[in-house]
Coordinates of C-alpha atoms in Angstrom, one line a residue:
Chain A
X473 CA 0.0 0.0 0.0
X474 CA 3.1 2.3 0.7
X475 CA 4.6 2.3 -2.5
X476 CA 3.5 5.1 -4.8
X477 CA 2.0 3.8 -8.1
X478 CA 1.5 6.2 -11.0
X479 CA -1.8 4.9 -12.5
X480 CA -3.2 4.8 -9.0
X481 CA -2.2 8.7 -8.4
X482 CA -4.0 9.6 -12.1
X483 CA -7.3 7.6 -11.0
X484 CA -7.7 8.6 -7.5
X485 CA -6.8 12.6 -9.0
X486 CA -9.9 12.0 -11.7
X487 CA -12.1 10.6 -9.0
X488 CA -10.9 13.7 -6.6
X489 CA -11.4 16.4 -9.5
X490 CA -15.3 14.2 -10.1
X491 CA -16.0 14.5 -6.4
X492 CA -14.8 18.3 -6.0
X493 CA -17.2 19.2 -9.4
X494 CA -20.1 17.6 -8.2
X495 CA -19.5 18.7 -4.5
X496 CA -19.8 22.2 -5.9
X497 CA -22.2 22.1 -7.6
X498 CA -24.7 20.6 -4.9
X499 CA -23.7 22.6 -2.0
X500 CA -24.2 25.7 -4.2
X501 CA -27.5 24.5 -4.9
X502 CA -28.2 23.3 -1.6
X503 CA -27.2 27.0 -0.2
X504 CA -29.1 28.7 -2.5
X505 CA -31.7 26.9 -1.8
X506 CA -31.5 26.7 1.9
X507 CA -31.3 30.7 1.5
X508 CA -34.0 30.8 -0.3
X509 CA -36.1 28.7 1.4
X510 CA -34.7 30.7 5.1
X511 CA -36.1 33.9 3.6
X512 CA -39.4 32.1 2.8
X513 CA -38.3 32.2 -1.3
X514 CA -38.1 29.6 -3.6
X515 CA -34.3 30.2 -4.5
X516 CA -33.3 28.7 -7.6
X517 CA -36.3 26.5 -10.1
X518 CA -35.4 27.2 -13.2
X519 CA -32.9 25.0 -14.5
X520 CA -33.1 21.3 -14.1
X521 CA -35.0 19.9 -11.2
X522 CA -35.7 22.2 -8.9
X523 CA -32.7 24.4 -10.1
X524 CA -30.5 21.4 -9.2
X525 CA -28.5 22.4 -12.7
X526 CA -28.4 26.1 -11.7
X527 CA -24.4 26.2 -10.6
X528 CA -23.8 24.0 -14.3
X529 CA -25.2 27.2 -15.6
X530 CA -23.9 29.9 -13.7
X531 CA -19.9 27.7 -14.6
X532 CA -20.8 27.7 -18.2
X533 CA -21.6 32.0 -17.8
X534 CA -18.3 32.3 -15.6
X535 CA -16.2 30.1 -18.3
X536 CA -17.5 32.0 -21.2
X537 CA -16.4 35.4 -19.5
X538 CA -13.2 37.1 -20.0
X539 CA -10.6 37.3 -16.8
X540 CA -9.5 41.1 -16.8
X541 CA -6.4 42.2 -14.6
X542 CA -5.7 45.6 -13.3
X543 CA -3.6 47.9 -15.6
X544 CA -1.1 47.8 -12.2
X545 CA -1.6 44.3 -11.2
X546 CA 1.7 41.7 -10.0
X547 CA 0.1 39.3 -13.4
X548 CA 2.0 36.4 -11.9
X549 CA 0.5 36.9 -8.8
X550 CA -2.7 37.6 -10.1
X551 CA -3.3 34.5 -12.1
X552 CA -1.2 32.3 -9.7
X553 CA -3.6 32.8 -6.4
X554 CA -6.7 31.4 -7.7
X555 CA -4.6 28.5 -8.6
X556 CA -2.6 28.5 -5.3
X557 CA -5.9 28.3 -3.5
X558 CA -7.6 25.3 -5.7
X559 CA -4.9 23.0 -6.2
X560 CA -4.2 21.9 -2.5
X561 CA -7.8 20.8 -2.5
X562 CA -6.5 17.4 -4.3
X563 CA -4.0 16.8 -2.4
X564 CA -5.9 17.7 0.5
X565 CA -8.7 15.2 -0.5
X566 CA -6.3 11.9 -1.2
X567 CA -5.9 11.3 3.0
X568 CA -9.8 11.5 3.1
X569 CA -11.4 7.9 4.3
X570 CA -15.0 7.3 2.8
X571 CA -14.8 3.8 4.1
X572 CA -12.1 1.7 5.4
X573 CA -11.3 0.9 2.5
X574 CA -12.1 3.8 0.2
X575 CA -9.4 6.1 0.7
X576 CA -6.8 8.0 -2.4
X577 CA -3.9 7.1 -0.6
X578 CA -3.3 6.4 3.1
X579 CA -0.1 8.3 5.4
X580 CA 0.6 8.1 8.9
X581 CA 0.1 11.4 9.3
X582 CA -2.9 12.0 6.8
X583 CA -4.5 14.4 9.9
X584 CA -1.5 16.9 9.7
X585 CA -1.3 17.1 5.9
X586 CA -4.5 18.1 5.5
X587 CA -4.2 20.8 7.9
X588 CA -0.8 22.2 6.6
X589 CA -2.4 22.1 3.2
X590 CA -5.6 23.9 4.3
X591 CA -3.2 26.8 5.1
X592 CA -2.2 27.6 1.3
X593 CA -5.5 28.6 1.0
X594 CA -4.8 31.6 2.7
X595 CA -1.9 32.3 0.8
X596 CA -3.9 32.1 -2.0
X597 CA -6.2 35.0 -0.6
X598 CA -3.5 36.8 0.6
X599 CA -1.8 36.5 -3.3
X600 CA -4.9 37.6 -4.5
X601 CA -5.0 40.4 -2.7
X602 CA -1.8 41.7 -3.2
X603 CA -1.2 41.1 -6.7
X604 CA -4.8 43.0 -7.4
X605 CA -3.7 46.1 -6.5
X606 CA -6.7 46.8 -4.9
X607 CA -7.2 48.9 -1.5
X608 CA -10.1 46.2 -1.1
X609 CA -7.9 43.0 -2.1
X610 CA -5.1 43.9 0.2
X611 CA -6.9 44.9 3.1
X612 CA -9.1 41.1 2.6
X613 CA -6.1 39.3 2.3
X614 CA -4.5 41.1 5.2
X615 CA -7.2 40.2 7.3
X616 CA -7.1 36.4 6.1
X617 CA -3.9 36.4 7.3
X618 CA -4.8 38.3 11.0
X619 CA -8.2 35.5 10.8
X620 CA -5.1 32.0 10.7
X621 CA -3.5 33.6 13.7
X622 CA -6.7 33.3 16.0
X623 CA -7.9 30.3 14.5
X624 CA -5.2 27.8 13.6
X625 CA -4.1 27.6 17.3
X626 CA -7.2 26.5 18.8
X627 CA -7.7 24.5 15.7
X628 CA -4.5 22.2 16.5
X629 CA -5.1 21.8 20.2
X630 CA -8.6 20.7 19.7
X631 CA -7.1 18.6 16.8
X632 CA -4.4 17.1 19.5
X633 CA -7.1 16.3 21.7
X634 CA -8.2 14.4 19.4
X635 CA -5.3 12.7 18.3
X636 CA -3.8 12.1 21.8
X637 CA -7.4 9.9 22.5
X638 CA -7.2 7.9 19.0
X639 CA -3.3 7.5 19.5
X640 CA -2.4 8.3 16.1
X641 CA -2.6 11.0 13.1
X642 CA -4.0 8.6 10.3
X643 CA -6.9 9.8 9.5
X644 CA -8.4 5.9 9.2
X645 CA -7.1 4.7 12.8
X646 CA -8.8 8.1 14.2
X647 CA -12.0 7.0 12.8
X648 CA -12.3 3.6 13.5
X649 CA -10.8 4.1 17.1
X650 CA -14.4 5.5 17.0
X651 CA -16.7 2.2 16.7
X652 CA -18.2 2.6 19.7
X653 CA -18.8 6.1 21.2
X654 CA -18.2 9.2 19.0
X655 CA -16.0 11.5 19.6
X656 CA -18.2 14.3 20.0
X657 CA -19.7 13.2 23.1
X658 CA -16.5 11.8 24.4
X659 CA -15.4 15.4 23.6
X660 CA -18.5 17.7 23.4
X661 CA -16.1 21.1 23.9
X662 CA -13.5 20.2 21.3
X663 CA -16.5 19.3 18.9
X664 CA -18.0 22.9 20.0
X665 CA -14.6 24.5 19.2
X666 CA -14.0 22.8 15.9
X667 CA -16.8 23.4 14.3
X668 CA -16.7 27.4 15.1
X669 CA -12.9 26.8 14.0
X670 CA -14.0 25.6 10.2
X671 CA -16.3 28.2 9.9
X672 CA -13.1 30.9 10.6
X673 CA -11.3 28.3 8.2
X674 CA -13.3 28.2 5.3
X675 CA -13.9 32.3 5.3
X676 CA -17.9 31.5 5.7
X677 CA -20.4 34.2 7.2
X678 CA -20.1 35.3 9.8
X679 CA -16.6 35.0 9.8
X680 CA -16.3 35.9 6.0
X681 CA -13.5 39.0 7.2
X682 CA -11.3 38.1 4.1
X683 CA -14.5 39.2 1.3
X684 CA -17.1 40.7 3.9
X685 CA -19.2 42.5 1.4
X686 CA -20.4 45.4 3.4
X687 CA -17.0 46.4 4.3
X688 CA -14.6 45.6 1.4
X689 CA -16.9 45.2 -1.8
X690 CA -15.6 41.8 -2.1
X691 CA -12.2 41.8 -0.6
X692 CA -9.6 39.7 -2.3
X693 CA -11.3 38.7 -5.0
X694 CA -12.8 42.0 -5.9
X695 CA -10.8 42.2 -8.9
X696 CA -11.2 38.6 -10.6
X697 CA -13.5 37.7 -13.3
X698 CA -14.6 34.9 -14.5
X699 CA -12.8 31.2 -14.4
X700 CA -10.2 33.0 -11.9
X701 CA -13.3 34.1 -9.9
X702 CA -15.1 30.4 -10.4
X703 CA -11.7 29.0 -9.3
X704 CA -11.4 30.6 -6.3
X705 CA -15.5 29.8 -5.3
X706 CA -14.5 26.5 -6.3
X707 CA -11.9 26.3 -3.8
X708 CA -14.0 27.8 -1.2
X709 CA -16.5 25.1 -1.8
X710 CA -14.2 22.3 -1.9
X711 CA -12.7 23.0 1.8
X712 CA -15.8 23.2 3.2
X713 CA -16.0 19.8 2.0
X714 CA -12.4 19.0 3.8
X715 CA -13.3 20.6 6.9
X716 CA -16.1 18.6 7.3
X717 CA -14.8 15.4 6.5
X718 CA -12.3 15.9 8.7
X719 CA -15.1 17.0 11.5
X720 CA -16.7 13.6 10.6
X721 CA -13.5 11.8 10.7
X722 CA -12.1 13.2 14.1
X723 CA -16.1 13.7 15.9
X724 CA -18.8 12.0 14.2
X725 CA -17.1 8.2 14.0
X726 CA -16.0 8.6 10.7
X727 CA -18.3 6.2 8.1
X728 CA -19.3 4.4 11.3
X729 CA -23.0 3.9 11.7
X730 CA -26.0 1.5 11.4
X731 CA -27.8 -0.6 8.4
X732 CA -26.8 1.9 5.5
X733 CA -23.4 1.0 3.8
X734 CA -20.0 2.9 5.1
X735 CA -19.2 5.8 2.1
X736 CA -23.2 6.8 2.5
X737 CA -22.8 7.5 6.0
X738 CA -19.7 9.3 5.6
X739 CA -21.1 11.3 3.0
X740 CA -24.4 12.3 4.8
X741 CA -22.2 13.0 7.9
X742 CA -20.6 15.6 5.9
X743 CA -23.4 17.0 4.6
X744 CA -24.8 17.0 7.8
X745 CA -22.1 19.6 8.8
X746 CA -22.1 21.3 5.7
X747 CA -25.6 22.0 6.1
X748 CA -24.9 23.4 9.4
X749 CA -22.6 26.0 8.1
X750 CA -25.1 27.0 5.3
X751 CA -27.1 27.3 8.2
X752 CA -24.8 29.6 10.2
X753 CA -24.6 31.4 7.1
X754 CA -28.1 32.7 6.8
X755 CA -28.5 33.2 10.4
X756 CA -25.7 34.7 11.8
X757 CA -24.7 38.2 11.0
X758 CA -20.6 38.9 10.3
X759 CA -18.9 39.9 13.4
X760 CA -16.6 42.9 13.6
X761 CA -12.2 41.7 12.9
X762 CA -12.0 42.9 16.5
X763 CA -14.6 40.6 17.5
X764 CA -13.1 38.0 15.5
X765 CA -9.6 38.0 17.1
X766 CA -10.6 38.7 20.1
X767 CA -13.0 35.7 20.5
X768 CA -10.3 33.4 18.8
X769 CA -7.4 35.1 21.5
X770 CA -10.1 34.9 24.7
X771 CA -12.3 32.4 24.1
X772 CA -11.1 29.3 21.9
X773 CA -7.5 29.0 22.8
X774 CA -7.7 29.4 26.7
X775 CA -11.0 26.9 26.7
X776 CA -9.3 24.8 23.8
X777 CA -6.1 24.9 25.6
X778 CA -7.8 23.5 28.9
X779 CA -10.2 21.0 27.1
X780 CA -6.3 19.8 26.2
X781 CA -4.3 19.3 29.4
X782 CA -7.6 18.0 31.3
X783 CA -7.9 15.4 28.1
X784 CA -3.9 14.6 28.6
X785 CA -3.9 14.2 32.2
X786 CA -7.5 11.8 32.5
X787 CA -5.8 10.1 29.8
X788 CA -2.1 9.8 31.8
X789 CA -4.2 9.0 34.8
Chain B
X800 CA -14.8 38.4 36.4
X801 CA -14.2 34.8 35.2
X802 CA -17.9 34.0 36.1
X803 CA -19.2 36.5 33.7
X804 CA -16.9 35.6 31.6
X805 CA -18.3 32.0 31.3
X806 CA -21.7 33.6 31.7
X807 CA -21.0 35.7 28.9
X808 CA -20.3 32.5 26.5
X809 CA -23.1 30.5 27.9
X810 CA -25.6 33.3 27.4
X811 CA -24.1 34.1 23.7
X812 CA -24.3 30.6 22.9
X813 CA -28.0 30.4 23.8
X814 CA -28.8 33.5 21.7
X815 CA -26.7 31.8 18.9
X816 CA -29.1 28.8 19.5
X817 CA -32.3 31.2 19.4
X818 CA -31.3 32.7 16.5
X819 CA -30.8 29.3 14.4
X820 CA -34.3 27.6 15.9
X821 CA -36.1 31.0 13.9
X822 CA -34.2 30.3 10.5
X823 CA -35.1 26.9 10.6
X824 CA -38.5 27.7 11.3
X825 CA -38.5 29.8 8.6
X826 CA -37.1 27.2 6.5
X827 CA -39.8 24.6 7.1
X828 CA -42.7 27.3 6.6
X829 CA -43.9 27.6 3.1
X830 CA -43.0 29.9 0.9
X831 CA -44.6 33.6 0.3
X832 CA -43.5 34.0 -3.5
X833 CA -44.8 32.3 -6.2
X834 CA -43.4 30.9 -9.3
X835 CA -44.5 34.0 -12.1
X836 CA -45.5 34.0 -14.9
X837 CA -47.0 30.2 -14.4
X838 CA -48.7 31.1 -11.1
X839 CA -50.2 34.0 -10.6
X840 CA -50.9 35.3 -7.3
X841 CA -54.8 35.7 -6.1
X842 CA -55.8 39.8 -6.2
X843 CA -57.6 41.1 -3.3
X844 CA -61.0 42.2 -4.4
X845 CA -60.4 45.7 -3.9
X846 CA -57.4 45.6 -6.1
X847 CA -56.5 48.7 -8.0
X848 CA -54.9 47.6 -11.5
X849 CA -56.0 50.2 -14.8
X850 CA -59.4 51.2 -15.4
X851 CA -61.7 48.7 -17.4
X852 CA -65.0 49.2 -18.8
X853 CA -68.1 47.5 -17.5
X854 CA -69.9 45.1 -20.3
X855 CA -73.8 44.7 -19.7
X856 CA -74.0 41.2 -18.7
X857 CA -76.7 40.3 -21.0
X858 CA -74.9 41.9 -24.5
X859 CA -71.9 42.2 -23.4
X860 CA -72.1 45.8 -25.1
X861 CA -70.0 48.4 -22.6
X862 CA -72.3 49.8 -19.8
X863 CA -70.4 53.1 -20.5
X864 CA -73.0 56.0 -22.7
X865 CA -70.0 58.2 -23.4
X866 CA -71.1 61.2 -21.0
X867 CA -67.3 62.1 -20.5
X868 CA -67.8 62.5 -16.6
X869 CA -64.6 60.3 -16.3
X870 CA -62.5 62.5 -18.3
X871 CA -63.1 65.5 -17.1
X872 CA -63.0 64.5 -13.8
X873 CA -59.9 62.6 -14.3
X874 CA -56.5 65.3 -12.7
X875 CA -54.0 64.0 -15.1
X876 CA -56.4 64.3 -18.2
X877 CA -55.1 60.6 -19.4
X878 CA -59.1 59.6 -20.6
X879 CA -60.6 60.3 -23.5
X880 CA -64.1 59.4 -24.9
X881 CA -66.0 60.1 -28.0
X882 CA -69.4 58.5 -28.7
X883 CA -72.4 58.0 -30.8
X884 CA -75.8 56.7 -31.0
X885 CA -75.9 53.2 -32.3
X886 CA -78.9 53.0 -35.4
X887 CA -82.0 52.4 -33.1
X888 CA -80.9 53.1 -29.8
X889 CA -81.6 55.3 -26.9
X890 CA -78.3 56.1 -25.8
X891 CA -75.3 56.5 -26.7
X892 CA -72.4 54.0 -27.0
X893 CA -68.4 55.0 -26.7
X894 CA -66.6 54.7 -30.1
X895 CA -63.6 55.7 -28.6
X896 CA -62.2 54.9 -25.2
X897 CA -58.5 55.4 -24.9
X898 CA -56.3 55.4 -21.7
X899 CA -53.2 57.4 -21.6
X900 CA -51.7 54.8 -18.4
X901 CA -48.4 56.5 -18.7
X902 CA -50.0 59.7 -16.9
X903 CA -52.4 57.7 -15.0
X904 CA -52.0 57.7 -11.5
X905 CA -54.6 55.3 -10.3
X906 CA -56.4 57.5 -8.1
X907 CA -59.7 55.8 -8.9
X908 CA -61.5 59.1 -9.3
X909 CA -62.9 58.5 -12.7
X910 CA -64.6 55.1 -11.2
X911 CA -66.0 57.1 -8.4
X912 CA -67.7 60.1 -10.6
X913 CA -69.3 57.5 -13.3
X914 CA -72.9 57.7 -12.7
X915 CA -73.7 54.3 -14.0
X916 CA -70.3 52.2 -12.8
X917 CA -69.6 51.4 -16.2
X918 CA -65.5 51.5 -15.0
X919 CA -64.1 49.4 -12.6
X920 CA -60.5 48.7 -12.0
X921 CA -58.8 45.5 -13.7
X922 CA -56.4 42.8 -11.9
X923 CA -54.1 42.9 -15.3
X924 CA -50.7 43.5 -12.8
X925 CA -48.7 42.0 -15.5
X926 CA -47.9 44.9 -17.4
X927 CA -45.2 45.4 -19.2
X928 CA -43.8 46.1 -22.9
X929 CA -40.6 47.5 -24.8
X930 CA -41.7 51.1 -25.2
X931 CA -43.9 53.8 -23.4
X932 CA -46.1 54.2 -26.5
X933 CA -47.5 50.8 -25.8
X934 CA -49.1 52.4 -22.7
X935 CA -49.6 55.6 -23.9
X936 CA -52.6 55.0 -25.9
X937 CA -54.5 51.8 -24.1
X938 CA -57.9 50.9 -26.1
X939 CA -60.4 49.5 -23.4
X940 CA -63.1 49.1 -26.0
X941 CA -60.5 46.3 -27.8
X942 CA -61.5 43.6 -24.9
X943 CA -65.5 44.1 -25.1
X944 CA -68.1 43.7 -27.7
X945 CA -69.4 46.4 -30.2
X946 CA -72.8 47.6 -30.7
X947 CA -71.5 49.0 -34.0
X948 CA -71.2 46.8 -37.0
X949 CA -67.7 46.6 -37.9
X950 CA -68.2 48.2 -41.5
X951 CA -70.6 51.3 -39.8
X952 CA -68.1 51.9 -37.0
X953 CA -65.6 52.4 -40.2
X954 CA -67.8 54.5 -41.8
X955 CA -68.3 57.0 -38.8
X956 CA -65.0 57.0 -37.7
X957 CA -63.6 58.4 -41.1
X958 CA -66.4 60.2 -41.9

C-alpha cells in the first residue's frame, strides 16, 4: 500500500477532481436553496429539477467570461492565487477515508497534511489580494492572514485532543478508534470549538472577514472575473467539504454507523455539517475583525487549551 | 470576572441557538412568493390595477354611454371618450375609449364620478412592454363587444 504507483495517483486525481465538481455544484445548490427557502423564497427553479442544474449554468456563464487584470496588477501573482488556492484541494482530499477501504492514498500522518495544506489557502487570498492592487484586495487578504493567527491555534489543540485519544494521526485509525462512542460526546467542547474553528477556516459568514461584502466590496477577490473568480468559489466550496470530512472523521465516528453502507454515511455525515454552516450562514450576522480576534485570543484557545491538558492528564491517569 | 466571563459564553451561545431555531423555522414554513408567470398570485378584491369598462352582462355591449364624466373628472387628463348613438338606440355608446396609463395615476377618481359604474379597476398586474407608447394610448373598448357593426363603425370613424 506504501509504494507510490502512478496509475493509481491519475485515478484517485480524476475521481478527486469528479468529487470536487459535483460537491460544488450541490452545495451551491443546496445554499441557495436553503437561502431561499430561510427567507421564505423559492431560491433557484429554473434549471433542471428544482434548479439542481443552476451552478452547471452559472460555470458555463463564468467560463465563457473574460478574466481582466488591473492595468497595475503583479500578473504572476494575479493568475497564480486562484490557482494556489484550488490546487491543495486534491492533495488535501487523497488522505480522506469514505470507508475503510475507500481512501486516495493512506499516510501516517494524513490528519497533519491536510491541515498544513488547508493553510495555502490563505496564501492564495493573501496572493490575490496583493497582486490586485486593490485597497479592497489587500486589506481582505491582510485580514485572512490576522483570521489564521486566532484560529489555527485552537484548531490544533482541539485537533491534539483528538489525536492524543485515538493515538495516532492517520486519518483511518482516528475513525475507526471511534466504533463505539463518538468522539463528539466523548469530547462535546473540542467538537463545539472545531466546528466554530471551520467556519473561521473556510472564510464563511459570519466570519467571511477576508471578502465581507459590506465592508470591502468583495475583498480579495474584488478584482477577478470569471474562471479565476469560479476557481477561487471552487476552492471555497471544496474545503468546506475538507473541513467537514475531517469533522466527521475526528467527531462524528468517521463512516461508522448502522444498516446503510459505510461511504453513505460518511457522505451524509458531511453533509450533515455542511448543512450546518449553510445554516450559520443565513443566520448569523458577520462579526466585527476585532470581535473576531478577540474571540479566537479569549475564548477558543484558553478553553481549547484546557479542554487539552484535562484530556492529557485523565488520559495519563 | 471569570464568572461572567463564562456567563457571557453560555448566554451568547443560547442566543446563537435562538437565532438558528427562527431560520429553521422559517425554512420549514412555506414559501410567500410564487413561481411568475406560471402562477399568478390571487388579487384582493379591492385591487387597484388600470381602469376597465363594465360590459352589460346580457350583450356584453360596454355599460359606458359616453357622457365624458370620467374624463373631465380625471387630474392627469389621461381619458378620452367620444361617442355616438348606435342606429335604433336610446343612448349612446363610446366609439372611442383610450387610456393614456403612462399619466395615469390610479387615483380611482374617474370610477367614483361614473354615474352608471360602467368602470371598474382590472387585476391585469402584469404589465409590461418595450416602449412607453404601448401604454400611452391603451384601447379599453379592444376587450369588449361592439354595438357597432364593424363596417358602420368604419364609416363613422372616417367620416
Amino acid at each position: 500500500m506504501k509504494d507510490i504507483n502512478l496509475l493509481h495517483i491519475v485515478i484517485s486525481l480524476l475521481g478527486i477532481m469528479g468529487m470536487v465538481s459535483l460537491n460544488a455544484v450541490l452545495v451551491v445548490w443546496l445554499e441557495r436553496k436553503t437561502a431561499g427557502r430561510m427567507q421564505f423564497r423559492h431560491g433557484p427553479m429554473e434549471v433542471g429539477f428544482h434548479g439542481i442544474l443552476q451552478t452547471l449554468a452559472d460555470g458555463i456563464k463564468l467560463v465563457s467570461k473574460q478574466l481582466v487584470a488591473p492595468s497595475h496588477a503583479d500578473t504572476a501573482l494575479f493568475i497564480m492565487a486562484p490557482v494556489v488556492s484550488l490546487v491543495p484541494i486534491f492533495v488535501a482530499m487523497m488522505p480522506i477515508p469514505f470507508s475503510a477501504t475507500i481512501l486516495a492514498h493512506e499516510t501516517d500522518t494524513g490528519l497533519l497534511l491536510v491541515i498544513a495544506l488547508g493553510l495555502l489557502n490563505t496564501l492564495g487570498i493573501l496572493l490575490a489580494g496583493w497582486g490586485s492592487d486593490n485597497k479592497y484586495g489587500l486589506l481582505g487578504g491582510t485580514r485572512a492572514v490576522g483570521q489564521i493567527l486566532a484560529y489555527k491555534i485552537p484548531l490544533l489543540l482541539t485537533v491534539l485532543t483528538i489525536v492524543i485519544l485515538a493515538g495516532s494521526f492517520s486519518l483511518r485509525e482516528i475513525a475507526m478508534s471511534q466504533n463505539g462512542l463518538w468522539n463528539a460526546f466523548m469530547q462535546p467542547v473540542a467538537f463545539l470549538i472545531y466546528i466554530v474553528c471551520i467556519v473561521l477556516e473556510t472564510n464563511r459568514s459570519p466570519f467571511d472577514m477576508a471578502e465581507a461584502e459590506s465592508e470591502l466590496v468583495a475583498g480579495f477577490h474584488t478584482e477577478y472575473s470569471g474562471m479565476a473568480f469560479s476557481m477561487f468559489f471552487l476552492a471555497e466550496y471544496s474545503y468546506m467539504f475538507v473541513a467537514a470530512a475531517l469533522a466527521t472523521v475526528m467527531f462524528l465516528g468517521g463512516w461508522h454507523g448502522p444498516i446503510l453502507p459505510a461511504p453513505i454515511w460518511f457522505i451524509l455525515k458531511v453533509y450533515f455539517l455542511l448543512f450546518l454552516m449553510i445554516w450559520f450562514r443565513w443566520t448569523f450576522p458577520r462579526v466585527r475583525i476585532d470581535q473576531m480576534l478577540m474571540m479566537g485570543w479569549k475564548v477558543l484557545l484558553p478553553i481549547s487549551l484546557i479542554n487539552f491538558l484535562i484530556t492529557a492528564v485523565v488520559l495519563a491517569l | 470576572m471569570i464568572t461572567s466571563y463564562v456567563h457571557e459564553i453560555v448566554r451568547g451561545t443560547g442566543s446563537l441557538l435562538a437565532g438558528m431555531k427562527v431560520t429553521i423555522k422559517a425554512m420549514l414554513s412555506r414559501t410567500q412568493t410564487v413561481q411568475w408567470p406560471r402562477q399568478y398570485l390571487t388579487l384582493p378584491q379591492r385591487f387597484r390595477g388600470h381602469i376597465q369598462l363594465v360590459p352589460v352582462e346580457s350583450t356584453g355591449y360596454p355599460k359606458c354611454f359616453a357622457c365624458g364624466n370620467c374624463a373631465r373628472t380625471c387630474p392627469s387628463k389621461c381619458i378620452t371618450v367620444k361617442g355616438k348613438k348606435p342606429e335604433g338606440a336610446k343612448k349612446k355608446s363610446p366609439t372611442t375609449f383610450l387610456l393614456d396609463f403612462t399619466k395615469c395615476s390610479l387615483c380611482g377618481l374617474c370610477v367614483e364620478s361614473c354615474p352608471v359604474s360602467a368602470l371598474g379597476f382590472s387585476k391585469d398586474y402584469a404589465m409590461a412592454g418595450p416602449s412607453r407608447q404601448d401604454f400611452a394610448e391603451m384601447d379599453l373598448l379592444s376587450s369588449l363587444a361592439s354595438p357597432f357593426s364593424t363596417q358602420a363603425s368604419k364609416e363613422k370613424d372616417h367620416g
